[in-house]
Steps between C-alpha positions, in 0.01 A plus 500: 500500500642838402274806496795728429527847347531357148168315536341820633644689199341257252176499698478882499553499123215251468272700732525805275189350336314600819603866472191703415278236657225598741472337844144369532528309826745454786491182709710370789447123520759457776712708735789501252333526159331768293316430172438789261235433236583713196345582166798543268528487120143375463531204738462423870822439692563389859828626644623325814718695743635280777709587805498140619815455713576165333361553149507875421414570137318714243340361186185480292289211625213280384450357849164529673513654847245488781474832679403552867148619579640823645784672316808577716587862574795508256272373224242770579776761487619378157141511374465858619819620328523265199154370405412639158853631458717466189847346511730766354829313528659180628870540572794335671766712674827380348498122515371486856227257604257791528203585275326837501142541369410864434121544518291804405152529650230760553415541867158557657482866395621434148859613537770293335734335750802280450604205716777239479480135601850371579556124508825402671594137428750431777427164660364527852539880482268525196239772512229679301495873572252768393685829455405861442767609246431871554630486857684165488285397794388145577120479503518141627674166445372146497766428766589767755866554590529681834811668649530199729542276194724726291660832581613549139161506325153523651187392313211654689218735394637855484867402501737616227579229247858375507626276223652164596874518580709544185735215413733724298516269203557582134226486236596216261325669204743793519828306503736447206765229475784712633306611805364145555854358516613780730212452741556125528876523546518796738385511864126567524413868461175692511382711203603808698855369514502392134654824371808448714531141375474608134767770552736234624473315168770728355736398775657159564259289703631229729200317645559307818494128399372410846202741465422375148483135610281566805179511293367244253402628156134444586540719808671772299210515253244517781683765704592723202180502291147593597225247428726194490408203718741216587300277262561731199863555598560125517342459156728764346811339646379162372458643150868595465667269252799449727516455877585814696811397691789659682719391208355789301547864586196667658468715184493188279230337714295822499531517120362145475204603717427806287363297207209324682441818703475713183272247325267495804475880524438545127231230506324672791512833319346353183234251611482494880647152547377143478275419799507132593501253789769238543402192699778273624374139516769390748398747770146591382601864544388774263665825397370775273692762307484722193825348369545134418652314795728261313705416811204332676451219242128458565171493313426841347149646466483824306229764531381778276511761777668565833160512673404159364835361616463648850144374538605150392795504739324633806170327417322454828822498708417827673142399573606156623753667730234735640253214539757293693549786743127549553414130542800396710283485814232295322757261352659447841160440661380257231826304499483466879138385479590247233789364708267461800249306290775284348615401851140438600461275197801290608359451849157408363661243271675346801170488692332344197764227483455429873123492455531227240565263795143546630397152381784349705336623824162357394653158430680495835174590676305224323773238563507600867119477524498149347768388750353671806481171694879469485569840653536573871511844661863589560631336181743716305459318167333203341583277204205421270451355153459773234197380305544787250840363396490247216765288673320525839819611674490585873514867606580668833251763627624752758265546799462753778527297825284753686204446265255212472510284184185673372647848562819399316294400197300824517830695517600364158155570352521863622844536336349367179208747512732793580741414217214451255343837590837674481547363148184677384608829663856471367377439145278808523789709634730364229254610233464845661878539530553395137239755393669765715843427349354512149338836580822643646695373197255677270545826694880469489482442124272801458738723696780377274325640190300781662509853367474802727124514442457134604667529841216678679244248372709213643545688829122567517434129443730400787324749728156368399613139556629590848867431435622850576358801681410826332758740639403797284332790674262561212169318504483263206175532310442281201292648226195302404565273201858625476668326209871412513717600206604208278783456250353440155740358241414487131591182313651491151145427376363811671324306779498651855668285766442607862746416780429520874814573701360454851205326662281811490553525124469121454165492683359789298632367168383140539179542699362832371658628180543179299204345323415130491633446145835671566811286538675486837867401547719424801826317562438140605562450876722810506411835667433761234265751342154442358502568126186543288463519122202732450373350176305197384705458183879516482788315340789291630723809507275673756474183711879461499554867594246476784675188628831688483348774718367243750846342526681834514281634784549189711751340733642312197596820317862387455417137414459328165208288375263635766164312509206736452138385537224666300124460509186708456393737776177303553713211627679718759345557845600614845420260789296645784723650768817467291790743526504799260614402152450125557289318241440146378440405138440207267474415128851642468771433245871554557767647278870558572672834436833665577459867602676737259562834671582687178180384326285592801655848529421561132129425551286817513361550851262747659347543845122463512 
């Protein structure tokens, strides 16, 4: 992963298509992300601005976002200053990982005002700042930086905007061969010191060999030139035809590096680079760049735009990361509950095995009754013929010397009755525990594929089922006939395929939305989503794609040849008193599919 200044440069060139576009809507689906809906060059565009500490980024997106019922304060502020505004310019200061959106808008009284949205892509220090350019004052930021956090720059309403600390690097677009060689072979200097370095070119230069060898060539590229990441620097060194060694003079090595460096810069000037993702099969790691990463030796996937490349790379990584943080307490609780039930199951199995000996007590009681005349009070045991044995072998029966012969016989009959009754109770508890484990497994699977919008529905379900307490201060009021939002995929034949991603959605989809002639799918004996094909007529392609979705949104997502059952909705029913999302079905057929993530991500999807 390398969201460096060169990627930002190519991205800003690409985003020039948004200049002149009007901002129709501003949304804030999470605490780190802003989505601007634009009308630019006759089409609708969604521009994602993210200050996610792990996945900061900016790009055009096709992703569907679910927004909170109440917009956060920063979102309301952006709407006030930017809604209806026109993007006048999108720029990048130097080759820094900073993007500035200049926006012109008419305020409430009709006066034209200008605002700037600054997106700083700097890892965990990333931020989105709304700025008044007339006074250089911060109106607000998506993340506040107080004096206690940083004394150098404060991001608070009313504070003066301070740019991120300068790194004093040279702009690679403004360097010729002579200067390039000088910069790489001389001790690191800032642009302010460059004049003194250039003056010294007319005098004999005797670089310190020790100082020259302290840095690798990758480090020299990164420390001297703005926008260069270690990944790009390593690629340039790899592209030299000869190894850069101490056997060469520093000037000779720098001259070798100039060729790939010059080719890269000229390519960026002309066409903005070659966005692609390189996946290394040995490590399953991915890296994206706007230059071909030949040193990684992996599978290359090229994209027509930087935005498309970034969206493919990040995918749902950021959302999955946010979901994991929000459901960590639920995951911990459900895993603990499952472990408790698994231990309970083991103990019940042991009790069941012990209960299988119930008939042994009955036989001993009957043998003792038939031999009552041979027993005296005070006997500790008696040997009798076992009439239930085919070979009629003798058997010893242990007696309680304090009991009469009749009481000893009754003692064995009571043990038989107790064991027999416990068997019935244990079998019932085993069935309940198995059902409980299946339910918990389904919830764990749902949390594994849940989106941000699904989490609250799962939490509500656990509260309703009595697993967790409602700790929120707000009174929860469910609207009458409130319908959950469902993911609706469109098959290659144009048929709608609905997917329920939690039990609330599964219940609504299967028991209320679907009609009797629709086709229902679910992984066979594996926790997963309910999938419904909303059509009476469809081809094999639609059936296969629906089965792919059922396998993908299940516990067997990473498996191959996953069994998927399908039947008509009229053959699916929920038993009385069953857990949410649990159904039984018949008249099913089974097909086997291997989930293909790429094919599923290419399927059109909407939220209905």
